[in-house]
Amino acid sequence: MRRLFLLILILLGIYLAYPYWTLYRLQNALLSNNAETLKKIVDFPAVRANMEKQVQGGLLKKSQELGKKAPVLGDIGEALTRTFGPSVVGGSIDSLVTPEAVLSNPTVVEHRENQEGFADFLKWAFFTGPTTFTIQSQNPEKADAPVITTTMNLEGLRWRITDVDLPPLKTLVPDMIAPVPEPEAAPAN
């Protein structure tokens, strides 16, 4: 009975430590420029699909907000978003979310050259379900930097990154996104 209890305790310890080990392997893949290991840890097709949905949803929401303030522009924007959004967004995401793009990211390259880990980016990492592990990261050099939420799922016997929740586009590139102008009030007669 003691051996069974000890075995269960060991297996539980391995289960609890495994996603953290995966994060350690991810860091090593980034620092050693190892695209093959990165592909094993990150489910790039799933991440791309989830990001495409997020960006397309954000664009559609923005065009609908514009439609409430300027109906004609909103209708045009929504029609353009629905027509061209999937191909434009999909093509952009497909080229940006690849092992090569991740490994050539300036922050990753800088950390690789200085052999610095990424622990300072980590804000929080823990289980959010039996087969789901969530990581929140933020650039430590910018207090107002957006928090990026990454989800790992247990697929078979390994943890893999399957989703990256993007913060609102305006927090990523605030100077490029102008607020929607309020319509001018009609003069009173």
PDB file of C-alpha atoms in Angstrom:
ATOM      1  CA  MET A   1       0.000   0.000   0.000  1.00  0.00           C
ATOM      2  CA  ARG A   2       2.850   2.407   0.809  1.00  0.00           C
ATOM      3  CA  ARG A   3       4.469   1.731  -2.562  1.00  0.00           C
ATOM      4  CA  LEU A   4       1.244   2.482  -4.393  1.00  0.00           C
ATOM      5  CA  PHE A   5       0.846   5.733  -2.450  1.00  0.00           C
ATOM      6  CA  LEU A   6       4.481   6.641  -3.212  1.00  0.00           C
ATOM      7  CA  LEU A   7       3.993   5.838  -6.906  1.00  0.00           C
ATOM      8  CA  ILE A   8       0.851   8.009  -7.059  1.00  0.00           C
ATOM      9  CA  LEU A   9       2.702  10.823  -5.300  1.00  0.00           C
ATOM     10  CA  ILE A  10       5.604  10.607  -7.770  1.00  0.00           C
ATOM     11  CA  LEU A  11       3.251  10.564 -10.771  1.00  0.00           C
ATOM     12  CA  LEU A  12       1.370  13.573  -9.389  1.00  0.00           C
ATOM     13  CA  GLY A  13       4.664  15.435  -8.919  1.00  0.00           C
ATOM     14  CA  ILE A  14       5.681  14.676 -12.518  1.00  0.00           C
ATOM     15  CA  TYR A  15       2.271  15.806 -13.776  1.00  0.00           C
ATOM     16  CA  LEU A  16       2.490  19.106 -11.850  1.00  0.00           C
ATOM     17  CA  ALA A  17       6.086  19.803 -12.923  1.00  0.00           C
ATOM     18  CA  TYR A  18       5.719  18.816 -16.590  1.00  0.00           C
ATOM     19  CA  PRO A  19       4.279  22.114 -17.958  1.00  0.00           C
ATOM     20  CA  TYR A  20       7.056  24.052 -16.208  1.00  0.00           C
ATOM     21  CA  TRP A  21       9.577  21.690 -17.784  1.00  0.00           C
ATOM     22  CA  THR A  22       7.944  22.452 -21.147  1.00  0.00           C
ATOM     23  CA  LEU A  23       8.423  26.198 -20.513  1.00  0.00           C
ATOM     24  CA  TYR A  24      12.079  25.506 -19.708  1.00  0.00           C
ATOM     25  CA  ARG A  25      12.429  23.555 -22.978  1.00  0.00           C
ATOM     26  CA  LEU A  26      10.723  26.436 -24.826  1.00  0.00           C
ATOM     27  CA  GLN A  27      13.243  28.890 -23.404  1.00  0.00           C
ATOM     28  CA  ASN A  28      16.130  26.607 -24.410  1.00  0.00           C
ATOM     29  CA  ALA A  29      14.717  26.252 -27.943  1.00  0.00           C
ATOM     30  CA  LEU A  30      14.548  30.044 -28.264  1.00  0.00           C
ATOM     31  CA  LEU A  31      18.052  30.553 -26.866  1.00  0.00           C
ATOM     32  CA  SER A  32      19.598  27.816 -29.011  1.00  0.00           C
ATOM     33  CA  ASN A  33      17.710  28.818 -32.190  1.00  0.00           C
ATOM     34  CA  ASN A  34      16.190  25.324 -32.389  1.00  0.00           C
ATOM     35  CA  ALA A  35      13.217  25.402 -34.769  1.00  0.00           C
ATOM     36  CA  GLU A  36      12.565  21.649 -34.522  1.00  0.00           C
ATOM     37  CA  THR A  37      12.079  21.713 -30.748  1.00  0.00           C
ATOM     38  CA  LEU A  38       9.966  24.868 -31.104  1.00  0.00           C
ATOM     39  CA  LYS A  39       7.669  23.027 -33.547  1.00  0.00           C
ATOM     40  CA  LYS A  40       7.234  20.216 -30.996  1.00  0.00           C
ATOM     41  CA  ILE A  41       6.267  22.655 -28.240  1.00  0.00           C
ATOM     42  CA  VAL A  42       4.126  25.087 -30.250  1.00  0.00           C
ATOM     43  CA  ASP A  43       1.177  23.893 -32.339  1.00  0.00           C
ATOM     44  CA  PHE A  44       1.688  26.601 -34.967  1.00  0.00           C
ATOM     45  CA  PRO A  45      -1.394  25.747 -37.094  1.00  0.00           C
ATOM     46  CA  ALA A  46      -3.655  25.985 -34.005  1.00  0.00           C
ATOM     47  CA  VAL A  47      -2.025  29.229 -32.840  1.00  0.00           C
ATOM     48  CA  ARG A  48      -2.393  30.761 -36.332  1.00  0.00           C
ATOM     49  CA  ALA A  49      -6.066  29.744 -36.571  1.00  0.00           C
ATOM     50  CA  ASN A  50      -6.839  31.207 -33.133  1.00  0.00           C
ATOM     51  CA  MET A  51      -4.988  34.449 -33.896  1.00  0.00           C
ATOM     52  CA  GLU A  52      -6.793  34.837 -37.223  1.00  0.00           C
ATOM     53  CA  LYS A  53     -10.148  34.569 -35.430  1.00  0.00           C
ATOM     54  CA  GLN A  54      -9.058  37.146 -32.845  1.00  0.00           C
ATOM     55  CA  VAL A  55      -7.805  39.682 -35.392  1.00  0.00           C
ATOM     56  CA  GLN A  56     -10.780  39.250 -37.735  1.00  0.00           C
ATOM     57  CA  GLY A  57     -13.153  39.570 -34.773  1.00  0.00           C
ATOM     58  CA  GLY A  58     -11.357  42.733 -33.643  1.00  0.00           C
ATOM     59  CA  LEU A  59     -11.555  44.277 -37.111  1.00  0.00           C
ATOM     60  CA  LEU A  60     -15.234  43.414 -37.425  1.00  0.00           C
ATOM     61  CA  LYS A  61     -15.966  44.862 -33.986  1.00  0.00           C
ATOM     62  CA  LYS A  62     -14.116  48.069 -34.910  1.00  0.00           C
ATOM     63  CA  SER A  63     -16.087  48.443 -38.154  1.00  0.00           C
ATOM     64  CA  GLN A  64     -19.346  47.859 -36.248  1.00  0.00           C
ATOM     65  CA  GLU A  65     -18.364  50.538 -33.695  1.00  0.00           C
ATOM     66  CA  LEU A  66     -17.690  52.889 -36.587  1.00  0.00           C
ATOM     67  CA  GLY A  67     -21.075  51.922 -38.061  1.00  0.00           C
ATOM     68  CA  LYS A  68     -22.863  53.141 -34.940  1.00  0.00           C
ATOM     69  CA  LYS A  69     -21.227  56.564 -35.281  1.00  0.00           C
ATOM     70  CA  ALA A  70     -21.134  56.864 -39.064  1.00  0.00           C
ATOM     71  CA  PRO A  71     -23.516  54.289 -40.579  1.00  0.00           C
ATOM     72  CA  VAL A  72     -22.357  54.528 -44.190  1.00  0.00           C
ATOM     73  CA  LEU A  73     -18.656  54.223 -43.281  1.00  0.00           C
ATOM     74  CA  GLY A  74     -19.459  51.402 -40.873  1.00  0.00           C
ATOM     75  CA  ASP A  75     -21.372  49.459 -43.520  1.00  0.00           C
ATOM     76  CA  ILE A  76     -18.531  49.906 -46.014  1.00  0.00           C
ATOM     77  CA  GLY A  77     -15.951  48.955 -43.391  1.00  0.00           C
ATOM     78  CA  GLU A  78     -17.903  45.882 -42.329  1.00  0.00           C
ATOM     79  CA  ALA A  79     -18.376  44.768 -45.941  1.00  0.00           C
ATOM     80  CA  LEU A  80     -14.666  45.239 -46.682  1.00  0.00           C
ATOM     81  CA  THR A  81     -13.690  43.435 -43.481  1.00  0.00           C
ATOM     82  CA  ARG A  82     -15.930  40.479 -44.276  1.00  0.00           C
ATOM     83  CA  THR A  83     -14.773  40.344 -47.907  1.00  0.00           C
ATOM     84  CA  PHE A  84     -11.032  40.953 -47.668  1.00  0.00           C
ATOM     85  CA  GLY A  85     -10.321  40.419 -43.973  1.00  0.00           C
ATOM     86  CA  PRO A  86      -9.865  36.648 -44.033  1.00  0.00           C
ATOM     87  CA  SER A  87      -7.336  36.656 -46.876  1.00  0.00           C
ATOM     88  CA  VAL A  88      -5.402  39.725 -45.695  1.00  0.00           C
ATOM     89  CA  VAL A  89      -5.361  38.713 -42.035  1.00  0.00           C
ATOM     90  CA  GLY A  90      -4.731  35.047 -42.842  1.00  0.00           C
ATOM     91  CA  GLY A  91      -1.770  35.845 -45.072  1.00  0.00           C
ATOM     92  CA  SER A  92      -0.260  38.188 -42.505  1.00  0.00           C
ATOM     93  CA  ILE A  93      -0.722  35.773 -39.613  1.00  0.00           C
ATOM     94  CA  ASP A  94       0.618  32.873 -41.693  1.00  0.00           C
ATOM     95  CA  SER A  95       3.856  34.742 -42.325  1.00  0.00           C
ATOM     96  CA  LEU A  96       4.224  36.120 -38.780  1.00  0.00           C
ATOM     97  CA  VAL A  97       3.427  32.995 -36.771  1.00  0.00           C
ATOM     98  CA  THR A  98       6.148  30.581 -37.861  1.00  0.00           C
ATOM     99  CA  PRO A  99       9.121  29.073 -36.042  1.00  0.00           C
ATOM    100  CA  GLU A 100      11.457  31.187 -38.178  1.00  0.00           C
ATOM    101  CA  ALA A 101       9.591  34.420 -37.369  1.00  0.00           C
ATOM    102  CA  VAL A 102       9.559  33.633 -33.642  1.00  0.00           C
ATOM    103  CA  LEU A 103      13.268  32.792 -33.634  1.00  0.00           C
ATOM    104  CA  SER A 104      14.130  35.987 -35.544  1.00  0.00           C
ATOM    105  CA  ASN A 105      12.060  38.241 -33.263  1.00  0.00           C
ATOM    106  CA  PRO A 106      14.367  41.084 -32.096  1.00  0.00           C
ATOM    107  CA  THR A 107      13.692  40.387 -28.402  1.00  0.00           C
ATOM    108  CA  VAL A 108      14.448  36.691 -28.849  1.00  0.00           C
ATOM    109  CA  VAL A 109      17.628  37.459 -30.822  1.00  0.00           C
ATOM    110  CA  GLU A 110      18.796  39.926 -28.167  1.00  0.00           C
ATOM    111  CA  HIS A 111      18.211  37.393 -25.375  1.00  0.00           C
ATOM    112  CA  ARG A 112      19.962  34.691 -27.420  1.00  0.00           C
ATOM    113  CA  GLU A 113      23.009  36.895 -28.029  1.00  0.00           C
ATOM    114  CA  ASN A 114      23.214  37.808 -24.328  1.00  0.00           C
ATOM    115  CA  GLN A 115      22.281  34.263 -23.202  1.00  0.00           C
ATOM    116  CA  GLU A 116      19.538  35.741 -20.988  1.00  0.00           C
ATOM    117  CA  GLY A 117      16.478  33.733 -20.089  1.00  0.00           C
ATOM    118  CA  PHE A 118      12.904  34.937 -20.269  1.00  0.00           C
ATOM    119  CA  ALA A 119      11.914  34.439 -16.617  1.00  0.00           C
ATOM    120  CA  ASP A 120      11.599  38.204 -16.118  1.00  0.00           C
ATOM    121  CA  PHE A 121       8.753  38.230 -18.698  1.00  0.00           C
ATOM    122  CA  LEU A 122       6.751  35.654 -16.731  1.00  0.00           C
ATOM    123  CA  LYS A 123       3.966  37.146 -14.609  1.00  0.00           C
ATOM    124  CA  TRP A 124       1.949  34.022 -13.836  1.00  0.00           C
ATOM    125  CA  ALA A 125       1.863  30.367 -14.891  1.00  0.00           C
ATOM    126  CA  PHE A 126      -0.443  27.704 -13.499  1.00  0.00           C
ATOM    127  CA  PHE A 127      -3.090  25.114 -14.298  1.00  0.00           C
ATOM    128  CA  THR A 128      -6.505  26.434 -15.307  1.00  0.00           C
ATOM    129  CA  GLY A 129      -7.879  22.929 -15.801  1.00  0.00           C
ATOM    130  CA  PRO A 130      -6.643  19.339 -15.665  1.00  0.00           C
ATOM    131  CA  THR A 131      -5.328  19.531 -19.240  1.00  0.00           C
ATOM    132  CA  THR A 132      -4.939  23.312 -19.574  1.00  0.00           C
ATOM    133  CA  PHE A 133      -2.057  25.456 -18.385  1.00  0.00           C
ATOM    134  CA  THR A 134      -2.085  29.243 -18.739  1.00  0.00           C
ATOM    135  CA  ILE A 135       0.906  31.566 -18.885  1.00  0.00           C
ATOM    136  CA  GLN A 136       0.751  35.349 -18.605  1.00  0.00           C
ATOM    137  CA  SER A 137       3.775  37.320 -19.727  1.00  0.00           C
ATOM    138  CA  GLN A 138       4.629  40.990 -20.007  1.00  0.00           C
ATOM    139  CA  ASN A 139       7.633  43.008 -21.125  1.00  0.00           C
ATOM    140  CA  PRO A 140       9.345  43.894 -17.822  1.00  0.00           C
ATOM    141  CA  GLU A 141      10.927  47.025 -19.273  1.00  0.00           C
ATOM    142  CA  LYS A 142       7.564  48.700 -19.921  1.00  0.00           C
ATOM    143  CA  ALA A 143       5.153  49.033 -17.006  1.00  0.00           C
ATOM    144  CA  ASP A 144       2.232  49.701 -19.373  1.00  0.00           C
ATOM    145  CA  ALA A 145       3.095  46.848 -21.759  1.00  0.00           C
ATOM    146  CA  PRO A 146       0.153  44.582 -22.558  1.00  0.00           C
ATOM    147  CA  VAL A 147      -0.113  41.214 -20.853  1.00  0.00           C
ATOM    148  CA  ILE A 148       0.037  38.312 -23.289  1.00  0.00           C
ATOM    149  CA  THR A 149      -1.884  35.182 -22.253  1.00  0.00           C
ATOM    150  CA  THR A 150      -0.689  31.876 -23.673  1.00  0.00           C
ATOM    151  CA  THR A 151      -2.506  28.559 -23.314  1.00  0.00           C
ATOM    152  CA  MET A 152      -0.874  25.135 -23.278  1.00  0.00           C
ATOM    153  CA  ASN A 153      -2.938  21.979 -23.595  1.00  0.00           C
ATOM    154  CA  LEU A 154      -1.986  18.441 -22.744  1.00  0.00           C
ATOM    155  CA  GLU A 155      -2.041  16.611 -26.081  1.00  0.00           C
ATOM    156  CA  GLY A 156      -1.441  12.925 -25.545  1.00  0.00           C
ATOM    157  CA  LEU A 157       1.580  12.847 -23.269  1.00  0.00           C
ATOM    158  CA  ARG A 158       2.993  16.314 -23.977  1.00  0.00           C
ATOM    159  CA  TRP A 159       2.110  19.913 -23.298  1.00  0.00           C
ATOM    160  CA  ARG A 160       1.838  22.142 -26.367  1.00  0.00           C
ATOM    161  CA  ILE A 161       1.093  25.820 -26.858  1.00  0.00           C
ATOM    162  CA  THR A 162      -2.193  26.018 -28.754  1.00  0.00           C
ATOM    163  CA  ASP A 163      -3.354  29.598 -28.280  1.00  0.00           C
ATOM    164  CA  VAL A 164      -1.994  33.080 -27.680  1.00  0.00           C
ATOM    165  CA  ASP A 165      -4.581  35.663 -26.619  1.00  0.00           C
ATOM    166  CA  LEU A 166      -3.676  38.969 -28.155  1.00  0.00           C
ATOM    167  CA  PRO A 167      -4.423  42.122 -26.220  1.00  0.00           C
ATOM    168  CA  PRO A 168      -6.488  44.765 -28.037  1.00  0.00           C
ATOM    169  CA  LEU A 169      -4.673  46.041 -31.095  1.00  0.00           C
ATOM    170  CA  LYS A 170      -4.610  49.584 -29.722  1.00  0.00           C
ATOM    171  CA  THR A 171      -2.449  48.415 -26.779  1.00  0.00           C
ATOM    172  CA  LEU A 172       0.064  46.825 -29.136  1.00  0.00           C
ATOM    173  CA  VAL A 173       0.338  49.805 -31.483  1.00  0.00           C
ATOM    174  CA  PRO A 174      -1.423  52.703 -29.728  1.00  0.00           C
ATOM    175  CA  ASP A 175      -0.090  55.420 -32.028  1.00  0.00           C
ATOM    176  CA  MET A 176      -1.380  53.692 -35.148  1.00  0.00           C
ATOM    177  CA  ILE A 177      -4.981  53.259 -34.020  1.00  0.00           C
ATOM    178  CA  ALA A 178      -6.851  56.529 -33.951  1.00  0.00           C
ATOM    179  CA  PRO A 179     -10.052  56.768 -31.949  1.00  0.00           C
ATOM    180  CA  VAL A 180     -13.251  56.780 -33.966  1.00  0.00           C
ATOM    181  CA  PRO A 181     -14.421  60.410 -34.235  1.00  0.00           C
ATOM    182  CA  GLU A 182     -17.740  61.311 -32.677  1.00  0.00           C
ATOM    183  CA  PRO A 183     -20.297  62.523 -35.217  1.00  0.00           C
ATOM    184  CA  GLU A 184     -20.877  66.257 -35.134  1.00  0.00           C
ATOM    185  CA  ALA A 185     -24.167  67.303 -33.634  1.00  0.00           C
ATOM    186  CA  ALA A 186     -26.570  68.945 -36.037  1.00  0.00           C
ATOM    187  CA  PRO A 187     -27.129  72.640 -35.313  1.00  0.00           C
ATOM    188  CA  ALA A 188     -30.364  73.387 -33.462  1.00  0.00           C
ATOM    189  CA  ASN A 189     -32.953  75.295 -35.460  1.00  0.00           C
TER     190      ASN A 189
END
